[in-house]
Tab-separated table of C-alpha atoms in Angstrom:
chain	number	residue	atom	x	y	z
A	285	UNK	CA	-41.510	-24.106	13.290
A	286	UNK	CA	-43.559	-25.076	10.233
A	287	UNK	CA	-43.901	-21.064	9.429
A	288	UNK	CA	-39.459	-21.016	9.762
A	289	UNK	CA	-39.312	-23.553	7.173
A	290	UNK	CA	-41.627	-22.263	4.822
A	291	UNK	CA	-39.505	-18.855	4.771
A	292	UNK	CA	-36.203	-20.488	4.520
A	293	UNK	CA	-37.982	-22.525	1.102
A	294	UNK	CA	-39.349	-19.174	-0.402
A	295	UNK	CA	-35.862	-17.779	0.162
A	296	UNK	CA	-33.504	-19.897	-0.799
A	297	UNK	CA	-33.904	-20.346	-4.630
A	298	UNK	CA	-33.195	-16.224	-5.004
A	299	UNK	CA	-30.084	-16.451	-2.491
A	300	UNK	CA	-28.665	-19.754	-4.483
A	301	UNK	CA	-28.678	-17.608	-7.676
A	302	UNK	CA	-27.705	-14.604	-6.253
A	303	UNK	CA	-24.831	-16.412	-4.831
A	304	UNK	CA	-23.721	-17.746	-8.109
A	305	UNK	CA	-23.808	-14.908	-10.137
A	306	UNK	CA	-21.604	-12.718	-7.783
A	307	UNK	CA	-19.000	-15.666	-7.415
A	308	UNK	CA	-18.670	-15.705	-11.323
A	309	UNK	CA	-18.055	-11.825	-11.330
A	310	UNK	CA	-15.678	-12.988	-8.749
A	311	UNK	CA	-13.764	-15.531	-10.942
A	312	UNK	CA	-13.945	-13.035	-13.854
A	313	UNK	CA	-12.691	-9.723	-12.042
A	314	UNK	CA	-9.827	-11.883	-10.692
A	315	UNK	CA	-8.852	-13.390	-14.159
A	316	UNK	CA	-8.926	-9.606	-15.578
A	317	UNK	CA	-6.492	-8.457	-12.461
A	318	UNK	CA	-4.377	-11.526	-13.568
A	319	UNK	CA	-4.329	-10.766	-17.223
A	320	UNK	CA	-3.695	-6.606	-16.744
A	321	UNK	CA	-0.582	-8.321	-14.105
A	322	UNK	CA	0.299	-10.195	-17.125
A	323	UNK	CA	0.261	-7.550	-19.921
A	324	UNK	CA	2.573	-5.128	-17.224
A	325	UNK	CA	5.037	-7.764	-16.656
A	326	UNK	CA	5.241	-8.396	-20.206
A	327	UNK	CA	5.555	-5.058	-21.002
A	328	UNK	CA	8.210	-4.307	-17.889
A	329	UNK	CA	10.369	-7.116	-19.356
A	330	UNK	CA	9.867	-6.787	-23.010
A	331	UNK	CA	10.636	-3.351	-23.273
A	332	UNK	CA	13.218	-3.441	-20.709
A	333	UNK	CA	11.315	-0.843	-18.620
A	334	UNK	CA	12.567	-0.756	-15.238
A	335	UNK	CA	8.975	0.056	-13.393
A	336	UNK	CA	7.396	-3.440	-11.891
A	337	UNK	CA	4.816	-5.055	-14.017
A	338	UNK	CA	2.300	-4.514	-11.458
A	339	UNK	CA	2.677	-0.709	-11.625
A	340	UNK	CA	2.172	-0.895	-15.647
A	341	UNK	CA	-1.166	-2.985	-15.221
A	342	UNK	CA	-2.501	-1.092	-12.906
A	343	UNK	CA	-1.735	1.953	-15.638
A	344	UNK	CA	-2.890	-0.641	-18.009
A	345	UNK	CA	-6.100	-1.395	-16.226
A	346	UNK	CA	-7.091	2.436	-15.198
A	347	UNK	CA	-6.499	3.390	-18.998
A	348	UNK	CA	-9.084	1.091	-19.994
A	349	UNK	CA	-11.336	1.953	-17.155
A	350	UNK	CA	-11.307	5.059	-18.494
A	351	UNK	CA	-12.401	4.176	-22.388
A	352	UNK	CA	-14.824	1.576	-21.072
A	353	UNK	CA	-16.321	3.004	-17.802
A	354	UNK	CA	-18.856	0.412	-17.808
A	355	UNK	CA	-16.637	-2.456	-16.865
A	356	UNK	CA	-15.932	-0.763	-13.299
A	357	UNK	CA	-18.690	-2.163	-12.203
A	358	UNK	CA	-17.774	-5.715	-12.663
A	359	UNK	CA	-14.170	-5.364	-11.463
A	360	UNK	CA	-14.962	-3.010	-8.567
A	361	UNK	CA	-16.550	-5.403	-6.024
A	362	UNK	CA	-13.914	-7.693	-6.209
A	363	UNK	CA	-10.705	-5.078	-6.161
A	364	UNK	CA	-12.300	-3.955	-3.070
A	365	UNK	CA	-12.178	-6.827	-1.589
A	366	UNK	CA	-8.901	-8.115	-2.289
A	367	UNK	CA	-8.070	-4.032	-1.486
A	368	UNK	CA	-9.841	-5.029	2.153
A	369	UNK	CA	-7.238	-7.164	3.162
A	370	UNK	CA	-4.078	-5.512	1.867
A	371	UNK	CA	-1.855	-4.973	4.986
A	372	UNK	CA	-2.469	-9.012	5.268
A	373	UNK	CA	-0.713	-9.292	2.153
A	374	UNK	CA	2.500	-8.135	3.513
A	375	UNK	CA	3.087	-10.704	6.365
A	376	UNK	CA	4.639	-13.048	4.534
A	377	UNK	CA	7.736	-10.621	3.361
A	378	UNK	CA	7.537	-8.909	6.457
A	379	UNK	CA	8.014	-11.891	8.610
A	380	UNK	CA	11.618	-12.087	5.573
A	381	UNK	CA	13.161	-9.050	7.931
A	382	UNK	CA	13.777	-12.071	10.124
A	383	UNK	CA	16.730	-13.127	7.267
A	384	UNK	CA	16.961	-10.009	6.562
A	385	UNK	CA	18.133	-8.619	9.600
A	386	UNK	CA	21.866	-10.081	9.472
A	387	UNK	CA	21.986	-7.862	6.604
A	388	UNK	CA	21.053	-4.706	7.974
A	389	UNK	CA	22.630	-5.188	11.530
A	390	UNK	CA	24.408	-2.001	12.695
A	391	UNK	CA	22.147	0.144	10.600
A	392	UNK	CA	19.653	0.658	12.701
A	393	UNK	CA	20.327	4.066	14.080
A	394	UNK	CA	20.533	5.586	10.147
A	395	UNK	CA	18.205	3.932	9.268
A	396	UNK	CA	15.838	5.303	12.066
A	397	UNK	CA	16.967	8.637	11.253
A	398	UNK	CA	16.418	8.530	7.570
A	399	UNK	CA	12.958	7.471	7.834
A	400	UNK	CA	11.817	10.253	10.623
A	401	UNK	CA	13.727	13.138	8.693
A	402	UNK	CA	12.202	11.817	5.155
A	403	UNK	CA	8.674	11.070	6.337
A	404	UNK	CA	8.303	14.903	8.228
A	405	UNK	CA	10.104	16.780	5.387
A	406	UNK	CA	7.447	14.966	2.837
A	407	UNK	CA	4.366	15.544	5.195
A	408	UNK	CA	5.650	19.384	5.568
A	409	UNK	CA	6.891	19.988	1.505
A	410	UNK	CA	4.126	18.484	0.132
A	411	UNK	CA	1.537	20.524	2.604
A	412	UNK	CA	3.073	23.905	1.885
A	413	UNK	CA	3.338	23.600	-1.772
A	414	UNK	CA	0.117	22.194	-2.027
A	415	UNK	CA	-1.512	24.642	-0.352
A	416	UNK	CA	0.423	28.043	-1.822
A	417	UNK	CA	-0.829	26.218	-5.399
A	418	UNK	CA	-4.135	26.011	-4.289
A	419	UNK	CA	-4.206	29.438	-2.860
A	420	UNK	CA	-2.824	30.548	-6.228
A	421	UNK	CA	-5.311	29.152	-8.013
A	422	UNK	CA	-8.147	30.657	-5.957
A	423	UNK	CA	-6.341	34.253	-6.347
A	424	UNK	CA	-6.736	33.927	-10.306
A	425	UNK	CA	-9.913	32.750	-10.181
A	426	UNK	CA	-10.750	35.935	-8.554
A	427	UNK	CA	-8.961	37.888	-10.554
A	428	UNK	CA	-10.147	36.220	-13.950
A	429	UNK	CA	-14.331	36.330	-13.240
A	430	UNK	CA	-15.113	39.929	-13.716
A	431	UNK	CA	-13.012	39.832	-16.981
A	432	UNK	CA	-15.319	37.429	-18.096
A	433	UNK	CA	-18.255	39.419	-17.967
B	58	UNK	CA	6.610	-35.247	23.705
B	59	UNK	CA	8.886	-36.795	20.993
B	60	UNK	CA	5.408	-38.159	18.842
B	61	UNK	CA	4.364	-34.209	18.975
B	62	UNK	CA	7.958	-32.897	17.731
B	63	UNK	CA	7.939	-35.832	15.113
B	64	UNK	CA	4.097	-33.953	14.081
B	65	UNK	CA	5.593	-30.629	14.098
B	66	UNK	CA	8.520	-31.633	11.976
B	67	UNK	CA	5.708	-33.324	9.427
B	68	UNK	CA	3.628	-30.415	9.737
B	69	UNK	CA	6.070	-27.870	9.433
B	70	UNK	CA	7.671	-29.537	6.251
B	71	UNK	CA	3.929	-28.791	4.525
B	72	UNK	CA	3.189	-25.475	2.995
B	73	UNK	CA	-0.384	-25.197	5.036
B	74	UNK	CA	1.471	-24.460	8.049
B	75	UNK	CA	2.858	-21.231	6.853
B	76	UNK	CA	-0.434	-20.333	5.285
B	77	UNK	CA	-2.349	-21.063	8.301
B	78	UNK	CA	-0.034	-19.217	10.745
B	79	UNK	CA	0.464	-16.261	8.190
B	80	UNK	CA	-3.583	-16.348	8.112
B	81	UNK	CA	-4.317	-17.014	12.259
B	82	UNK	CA	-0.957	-14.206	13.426
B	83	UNK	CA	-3.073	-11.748	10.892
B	84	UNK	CA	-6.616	-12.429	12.279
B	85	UNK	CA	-4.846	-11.692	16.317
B	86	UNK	CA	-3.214	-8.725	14.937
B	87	UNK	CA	-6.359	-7.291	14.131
B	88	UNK	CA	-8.590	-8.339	17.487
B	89	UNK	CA	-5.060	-6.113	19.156
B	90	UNK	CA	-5.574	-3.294	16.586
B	91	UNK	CA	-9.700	-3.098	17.382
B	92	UNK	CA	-8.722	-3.659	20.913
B	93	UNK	CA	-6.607	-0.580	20.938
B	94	UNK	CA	-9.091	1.415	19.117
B	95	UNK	CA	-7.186	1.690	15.653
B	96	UNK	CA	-4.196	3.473	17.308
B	97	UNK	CA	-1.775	3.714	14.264
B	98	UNK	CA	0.601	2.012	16.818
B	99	UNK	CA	-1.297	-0.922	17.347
B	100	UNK	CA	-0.508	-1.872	13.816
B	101	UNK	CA	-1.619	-5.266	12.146
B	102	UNK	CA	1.141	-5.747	9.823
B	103	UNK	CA	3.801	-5.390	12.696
B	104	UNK	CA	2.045	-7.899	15.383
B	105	UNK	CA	1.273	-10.406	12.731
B	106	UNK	CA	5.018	-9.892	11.803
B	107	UNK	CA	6.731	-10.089	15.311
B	108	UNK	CA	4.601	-13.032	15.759
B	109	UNK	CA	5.245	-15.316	13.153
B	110	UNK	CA	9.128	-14.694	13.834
B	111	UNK	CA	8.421	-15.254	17.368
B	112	UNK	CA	6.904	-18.975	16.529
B	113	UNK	CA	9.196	-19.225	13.928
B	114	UNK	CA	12.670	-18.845	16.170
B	115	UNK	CA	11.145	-20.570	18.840
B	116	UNK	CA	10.548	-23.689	16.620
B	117	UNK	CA	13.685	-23.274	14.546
B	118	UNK	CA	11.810	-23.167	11.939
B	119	UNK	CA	13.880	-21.469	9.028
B	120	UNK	CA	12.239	-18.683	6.981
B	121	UNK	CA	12.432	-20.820	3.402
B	122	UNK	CA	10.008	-23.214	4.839
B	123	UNK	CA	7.487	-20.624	6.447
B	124	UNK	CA	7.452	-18.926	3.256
B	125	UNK	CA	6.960	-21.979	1.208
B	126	UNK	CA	3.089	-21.689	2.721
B	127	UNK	CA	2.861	-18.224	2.722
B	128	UNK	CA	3.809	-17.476	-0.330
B	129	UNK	CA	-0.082	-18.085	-1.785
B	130	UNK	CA	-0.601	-15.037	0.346
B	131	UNK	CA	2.210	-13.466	-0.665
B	132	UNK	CA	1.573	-14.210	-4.435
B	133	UNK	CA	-1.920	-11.636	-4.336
B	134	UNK	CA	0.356	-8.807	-3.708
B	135	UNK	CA	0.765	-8.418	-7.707
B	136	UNK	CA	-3.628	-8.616	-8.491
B	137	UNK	CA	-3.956	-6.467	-5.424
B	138	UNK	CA	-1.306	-3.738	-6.489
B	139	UNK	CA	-3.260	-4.173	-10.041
B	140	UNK	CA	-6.873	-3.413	-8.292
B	141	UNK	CA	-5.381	-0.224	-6.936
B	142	UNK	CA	-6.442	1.495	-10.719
B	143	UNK	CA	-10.491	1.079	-9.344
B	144	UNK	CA	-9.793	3.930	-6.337
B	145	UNK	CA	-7.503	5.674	-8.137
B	146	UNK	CA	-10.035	5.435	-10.823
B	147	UNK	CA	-13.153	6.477	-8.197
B	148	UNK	CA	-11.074	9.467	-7.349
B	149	UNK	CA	-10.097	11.335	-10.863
B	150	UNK	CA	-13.139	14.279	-10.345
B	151	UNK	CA	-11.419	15.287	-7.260
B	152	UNK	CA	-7.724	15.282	-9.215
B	153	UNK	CA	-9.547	17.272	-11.784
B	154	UNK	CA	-10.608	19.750	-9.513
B	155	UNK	CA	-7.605	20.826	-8.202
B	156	UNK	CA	-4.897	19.012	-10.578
B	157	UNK	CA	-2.457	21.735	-10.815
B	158	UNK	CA	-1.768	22.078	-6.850
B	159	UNK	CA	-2.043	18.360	-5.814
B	160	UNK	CA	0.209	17.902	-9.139
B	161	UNK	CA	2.903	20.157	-7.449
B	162	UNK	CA	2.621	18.845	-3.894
B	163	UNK	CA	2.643	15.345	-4.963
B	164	UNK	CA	5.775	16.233	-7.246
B	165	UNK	CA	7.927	18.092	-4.868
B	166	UNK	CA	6.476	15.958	-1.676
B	167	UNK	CA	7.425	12.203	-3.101
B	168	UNK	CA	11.044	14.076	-4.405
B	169	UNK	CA	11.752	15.137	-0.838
B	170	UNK	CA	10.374	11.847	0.656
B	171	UNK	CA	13.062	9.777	-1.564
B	172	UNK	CA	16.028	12.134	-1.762
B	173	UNK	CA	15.969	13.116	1.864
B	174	UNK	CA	15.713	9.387	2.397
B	175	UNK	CA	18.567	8.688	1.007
B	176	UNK	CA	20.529	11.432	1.536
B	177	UNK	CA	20.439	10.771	5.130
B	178	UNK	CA	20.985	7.250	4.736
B	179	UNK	CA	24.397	7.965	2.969
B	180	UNK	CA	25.462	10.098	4.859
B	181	UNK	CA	25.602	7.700	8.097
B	182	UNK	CA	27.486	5.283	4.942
B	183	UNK	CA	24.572	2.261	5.136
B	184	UNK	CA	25.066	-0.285	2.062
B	185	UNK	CA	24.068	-0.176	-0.926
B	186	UNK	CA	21.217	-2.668	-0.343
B	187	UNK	CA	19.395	-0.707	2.460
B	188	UNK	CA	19.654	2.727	0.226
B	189	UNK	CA	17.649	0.808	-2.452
B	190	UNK	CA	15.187	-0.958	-0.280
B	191	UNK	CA	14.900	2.686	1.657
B	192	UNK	CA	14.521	4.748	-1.314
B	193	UNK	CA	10.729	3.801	-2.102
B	194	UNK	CA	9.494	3.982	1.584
B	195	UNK	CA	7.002	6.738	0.899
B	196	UNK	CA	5.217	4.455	-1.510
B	197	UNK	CA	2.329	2.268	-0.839
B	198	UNK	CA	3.669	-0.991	0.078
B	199	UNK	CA	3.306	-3.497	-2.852
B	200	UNK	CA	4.380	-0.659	-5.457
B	201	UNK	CA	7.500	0.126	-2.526
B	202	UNK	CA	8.435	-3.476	-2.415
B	203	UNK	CA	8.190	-4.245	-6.432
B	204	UNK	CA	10.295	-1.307	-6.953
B	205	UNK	CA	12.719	-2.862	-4.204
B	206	UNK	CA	12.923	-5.697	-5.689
B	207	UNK	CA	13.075	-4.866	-9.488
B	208	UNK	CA	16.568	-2.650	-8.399
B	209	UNK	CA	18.107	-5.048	-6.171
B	210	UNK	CA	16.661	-3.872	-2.849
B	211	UNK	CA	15.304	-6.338	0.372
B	212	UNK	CA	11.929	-6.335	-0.414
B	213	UNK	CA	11.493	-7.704	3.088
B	214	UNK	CA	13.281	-4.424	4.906
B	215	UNK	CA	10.841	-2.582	2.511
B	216	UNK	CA	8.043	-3.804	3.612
B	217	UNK	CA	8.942	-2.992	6.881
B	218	UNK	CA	10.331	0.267	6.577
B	219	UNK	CA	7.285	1.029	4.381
B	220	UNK	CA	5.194	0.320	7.216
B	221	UNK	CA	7.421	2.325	9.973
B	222	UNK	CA	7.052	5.432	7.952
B	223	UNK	CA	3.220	4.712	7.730
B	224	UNK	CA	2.768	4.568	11.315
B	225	UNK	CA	5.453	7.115	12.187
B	226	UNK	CA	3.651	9.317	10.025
B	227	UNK	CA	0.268	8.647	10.939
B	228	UNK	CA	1.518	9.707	14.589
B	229	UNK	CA	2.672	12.881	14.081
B	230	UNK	CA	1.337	14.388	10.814
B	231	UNK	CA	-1.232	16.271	12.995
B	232	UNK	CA	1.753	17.599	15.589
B	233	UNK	CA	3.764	18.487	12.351
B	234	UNK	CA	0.465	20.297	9.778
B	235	UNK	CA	-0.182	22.240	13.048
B	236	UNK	CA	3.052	23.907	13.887
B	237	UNK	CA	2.856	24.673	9.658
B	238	UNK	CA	-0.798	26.199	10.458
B	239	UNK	CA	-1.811	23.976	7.321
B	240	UNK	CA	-5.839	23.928	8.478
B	241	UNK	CA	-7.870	22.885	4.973
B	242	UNK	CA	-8.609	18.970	5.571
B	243	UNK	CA	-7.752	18.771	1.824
B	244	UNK	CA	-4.278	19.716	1.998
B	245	UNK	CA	-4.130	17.530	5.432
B	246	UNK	CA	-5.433	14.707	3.956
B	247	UNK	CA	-3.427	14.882	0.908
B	248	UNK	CA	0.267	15.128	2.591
B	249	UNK	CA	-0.682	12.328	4.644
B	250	UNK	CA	-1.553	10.232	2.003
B	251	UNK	CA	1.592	11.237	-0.081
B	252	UNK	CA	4.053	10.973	3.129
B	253	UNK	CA	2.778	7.850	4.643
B	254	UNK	CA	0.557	6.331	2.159
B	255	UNK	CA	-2.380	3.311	3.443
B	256	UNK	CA	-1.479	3.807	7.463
B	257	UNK	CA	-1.852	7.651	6.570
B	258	UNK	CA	-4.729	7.356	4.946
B	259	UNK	CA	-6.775	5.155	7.475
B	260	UNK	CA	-5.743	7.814	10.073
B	261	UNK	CA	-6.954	10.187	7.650
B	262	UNK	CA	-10.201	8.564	7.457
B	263	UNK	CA	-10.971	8.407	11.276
B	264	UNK	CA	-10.388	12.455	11.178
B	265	UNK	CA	-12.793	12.936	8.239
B	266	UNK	CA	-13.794	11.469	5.053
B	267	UNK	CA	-13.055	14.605	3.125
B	268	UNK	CA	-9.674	14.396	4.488
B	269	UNK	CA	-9.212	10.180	3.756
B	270	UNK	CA	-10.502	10.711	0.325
B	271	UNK	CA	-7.617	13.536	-0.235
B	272	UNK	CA	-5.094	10.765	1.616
B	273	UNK	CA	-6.342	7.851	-0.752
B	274	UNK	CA	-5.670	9.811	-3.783
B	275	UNK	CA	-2.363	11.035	-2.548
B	276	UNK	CA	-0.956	7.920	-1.656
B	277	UNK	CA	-1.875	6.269	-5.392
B	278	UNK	CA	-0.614	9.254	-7.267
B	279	UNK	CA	2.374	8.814	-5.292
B	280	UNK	CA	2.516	4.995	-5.923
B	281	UNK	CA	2.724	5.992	-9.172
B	282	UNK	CA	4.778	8.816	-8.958
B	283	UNK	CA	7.751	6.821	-6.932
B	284	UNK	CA	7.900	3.782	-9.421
B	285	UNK	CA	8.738	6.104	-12.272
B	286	UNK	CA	11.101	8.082	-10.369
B	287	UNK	CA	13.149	5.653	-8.242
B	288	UNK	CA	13.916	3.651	-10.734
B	289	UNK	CA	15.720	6.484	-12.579
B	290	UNK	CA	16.533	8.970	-10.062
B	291	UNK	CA	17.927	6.228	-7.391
B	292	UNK	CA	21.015	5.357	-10.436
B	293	UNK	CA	21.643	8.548	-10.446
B	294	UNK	CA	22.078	9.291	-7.189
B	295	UNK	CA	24.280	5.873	-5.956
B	296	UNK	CA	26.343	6.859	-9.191
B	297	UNK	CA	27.122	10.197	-7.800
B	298	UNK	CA	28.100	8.682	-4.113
B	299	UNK	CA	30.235	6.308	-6.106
């Protein structure tokens, strides 16, 4: 008993600070999502661009990530996390097919068909040309070594 | 009986029921989906979905005042879609490895997935609406639904068509790459990603993480790739029906 105590006292302090620091990086990771979301909008409005806002910070945010590679490690615990729970995210408007259903009604059948003829065609396109690329690729590589030497 | 319908009207009239039952419907959703072993069936999205409108219909509880809760949920969709630069970020060396091929899959793959999309669609002569909120369905879902939105789509019917593809192809993308002979997890991994983006690429992972890495990048390039395009392709296209 008196030997449980003593190891929750030595502990605690270190957790306590621990705990704060990585709630701050919290608070800041989320205000730099917020303020990339805010620099796309701005920019999707402003310039009349038709891609969402949240598409152009997410450009926004991976260009910088690229000219300051340090600051991935601040934001990355936290856009992981928020990443985690995505497919929660999309409840809320999913649970909106419920008004939009009376919309939709009678398309049912097309729009079954359209999304089982799309979804194959784009696993089997994007397969084959990937991989007759790639095989190209390997073919010149083969064919451009000895040159080399 | 009447006292507890008087507490559900008060209750319902709040915005922390909607947040609470968005947050509780999730949580079940995803006991079912460990239950069932991560069978791309089984998914979350869909039983948190079905039951949410099954309390909601039951209580005649309209949609406005279930979404005036869940909208806090609903509002992290725009950070979350922003966060998507850190993966896409993690997984430039293996673009740069083999940009030129995964550049030309991705390109003629996302094409197919939106024009065929479409194409079909018209031709059974669905509205206008469901072409638009169709057209992105290849597309990770917040990027699929902002794009539905910004052009006048349902972003609801996108979210849920978004998913359908997901777990249609998560289903059969291994029935489909095996008729093609397509055997190099890479290439796999990749066309799932670009086809059926998130649901795609967590089937990818259980296969391999070679081949969920490939998925992961294919379905942000594609993200990417679709809200460019749609947005001027999809005018295009309607104009020419028109």
């Amino acid at each position: 008993m008196l030997g449980t105590t003593r190891v929750i006292i030595r502990v605690t302090p270190p957790l306590l600070v621990k705990h704060h620091s990585i709630n701050h990086a919290m608070l800041r990771a989320l205000a730099i999502l917020l303020l990339f979301q805010c620099f796309g909008e701005g920019l999707s409005m402003g310039l009349h661009v038709p891609v969402p806002g949240p598409v152009i910070g997410l450009l926004l945010l991976f260009g910088y990530l690229l000219m300051r590679p340090s600051a991935v490690d601040s934001i990355e615990p936290t856009a992981l996390e928020l990443l985690r729970h995505l497919s929660l995210l999309f409840v809320p408007a999913g649970v909106g097919i419920m008004a939009a259903a009376g919309k939709v009604r009678g398309e049912g059948v097309a729009i079954a068909v359209a999304l089982v003829v799309s979804t194959t065609l784009a696993i089997a396109v994007t397969a084959l040309v990937t991989r007759a690329l790639m095989r190209r690729q390997i073919r010149r590589a083969r064919v451009n070594a000895p040159s080399g030497f | 009986m009447t006292q507890l319908g008087a507490l559900w009207v008060y209750l319902a009239a709040t915005p922390l029921l909607g947040l609470t039952m968005t947050l509780f419907a999730y949580l079940i959703a995803q006991g079912i989906y460990a239950r069932a072993r991560f069978n791309p069936l089984a998914n979350p999205v869909l039983i948190a979905v079905a039951l949410v409108v099954a309390v909601l219909s039951m209580t005649h509880t309209p949609y406005q005042t279930y979404f005036q809760g869940a909208q806090f949920v609903h509002f992290l969709l725009g950070p979350a879609t922003v966060a998507l630069a850190l993966p896409l970020y993690r997984q430039l060396p293996k673009l740069r490895r083999a940009a030129v091929p995964l550049a030309g899959g991705l390109i003629a793959g996302s094409l197919t997935a939106i024009v065929s999309a479409t194409a079909v669609a018209m031709l059974f002569g669905v509205s206008r609406v469901t072409v638009i909120s169709l057209a992105p369905k290849s597309a990770t879902t917040p990027i699929a639904m902002a794009i539905a939105e910004r052009l006048g789509g349902l972003p609801s019917l996108t979210a849920v068509l978004v998913i359908c593809t997901g777990v249609f192809g998560a289903v059969s993308a291994r029935t489909i790459l095996n008729v093609l002979r397509i055997e190099e997890p890479e290439v796999r991994g990749f066309a799932l990603g670009v086809a059926s983006h998130g649901i795609g690429t967590a089937r990818a992972f259980q296969v391999s993480d070679e081949m969920g890495a490939f998925a992961g990048l294919g379905m942000g390039l594609n993200g990417l790739f679709t809200a460019f395009v749609v947005p001027v392709l999809l005018p295009m296209v309607l104009r020419w029906i028109n």
